[in-house]
Amino acid sequence: MKKKLLSLVLSTAMIAVLLAGCGSDAASTEAPAEAAEPAADAAGAPATEAAPAGEEDKVIKIGVVAPMTGGKAVYGEGAQNAIDMAVEEINAAGGEYTVEIVNGGKAADDGGDAKQAVNAYNSLIPYSPEAVVGSFFSSVTLPMTELANESGMLLLATGATNYTVTIDKPTVFRDCFIDPYQGKMAAQFAVDQSVSKAAIIYAKDDDYSNGLKDAFIENAEAAGIEIVYTGECTTTDTDFTAQASQAVASGADFVFYPCFLDTVPLFVQQVRDAGFTGIIMGGDGWDGSDTTGLETYFENCYFTNHYSSEDTAPEVQAFVSKYTEKYGTETLSACSALYYDAIYMLVQAAENGGGSDTASLVKGMTGMTFTGVGGTFTLDDNGDPEKCCVINTYEGGTVKWFKTLSPDA
């Protein structure tokens, strides 16, 4: 189904709802009974005084979901900081639209867990958001996309790179590239580095890891790179010595490890200790990995990412400078940049669509061309961006920009 067709349907439905006296909750189908005074609803969402006529349409109410606790909480902290910064900037700028983050301005915690993400998403709905931003992981975001698709809620995913996130979901969009593209760029980088034999070790229990693995194999083999070893692990493993030994024995000159930052330091250390001196590469899940005490191990390591803090583009440098001044660099990552851009994208969607209600935002988001920290991109028919892919490396344990690959690389 084309997004424009759905936008028309949503717009028609929204007009009917407004005529019935209903608010902007995309999940609601009945107008609430009249009440003399505002009161807390049954789900516990705080009551608010009705805005004067004409003013409510200029406020974009947004719910946010992010990993605020657990092993990946560093991402959530960065997301919250970036959202706070974006809202402060937008509301101080005096533009046509302002932004309100529901839930007291705080992101609902998905804990990096799919079931908890559903609870987090549902906890935001009583606040009647016009859109929901999040989350950062594919396995966590996928169940939320089903809920958003069923209710007609606009969901703007950030780091969820699994290609199915937006498929056949006309109100679901994202501002990150997808796994097949990221895997293709990793394979292209391997070709550029004259790799002849590659080993892959991936987490079999993770959608993200499987997606990157499959895309890398397809594109690497098509380019003439031989896959000499494929090893499995899980997202909770800490011992990779067996896989590392087999990767070295296979004669590979390149090891691809498409997993998340919490296991990356252990993996890199054990592969190097096994005697591997070639290239080790990962995906955007490496962003924020702790290299403390392992600085030399990370030499000749690379990962694909959504942006580089060293990019000289004005949007990037303005973001990095202000974020660093306010929050330091510990939580500065692609995650924070993607959440930051997401808030600005929704403001542009309101401007494009002519309103802050969900139907107008969907209309304005469809086919959008946007310029932000993540570069300039246009959303395709699935709601996915076509954007450049950054290759980062490490120098002395510090992430450094290496090169940028364009979509047509």
Coordinates of C-alpha atoms in Angstrom, one line a residue, residues 73-86 89 307 309 315-340 373:
A73 CA 21.6 2.0 29.1
V74 CA 24.4 4.2 27.8
Y75 CA 22.4 4.5 24.6
G76 CA 19.3 5.5 26.5
E77 CA 21.1 8.2 28.4
G78 CA 22.5 9.6 25.1
A79 CA 19.0 9.5 23.6
Q80 CA 17.4 11.3 26.5
N81 CA 20.2 14.0 26.4
A82 CA 19.7 14.5 22.7
I83 CA 15.9 14.8 23.0
D84 CA 16.2 17.3 25.8
M85 CA 18.6 19.3 23.7
A86 CA 16.5 19.2 20.6
E89 CA 16.3 24.4 20.8
Y307 CA 27.6 9.5 11.3
S309 CA 31.5 13.3 15.1
E315 CA 24.8 20.3 11.4
V316 CA 27.2 17.8 12.8
Q317 CA 29.7 20.2 14.3
A318 CA 26.9 22.3 15.9
F319 CA 25.4 19.1 17.4
V320 CA 28.7 17.7 18.7
S321 CA 29.9 21.0 20.1
K322 CA 26.7 21.7 22.1
Y323 CA 26.2 18.1 23.2
T324 CA 29.8 17.9 24.4
E325 CA 29.5 21.2 26.3
K326 CA 26.3 20.1 28.1
Y327 CA 26.8 16.3 28.6
G328 CA 30.4 15.4 27.8
T329 CA 31.5 12.8 25.3
E330 CA 30.8 9.5 27.2
T331 CA 27.2 9.2 25.8
L332 CA 27.8 10.9 22.5
S333 CA 27.1 8.3 19.8
A334 CA 25.1 7.6 16.7
C335 CA 22.1 6.8 19.0
S336 CA 22.0 10.3 20.4
A337 CA 22.4 11.8 16.9
L338 CA 19.5 9.6 15.6
Y339 CA 17.1 10.5 18.4
Y340 CA 18.1 14.2 18.0
V373 CA 23.2 15.3 11.9

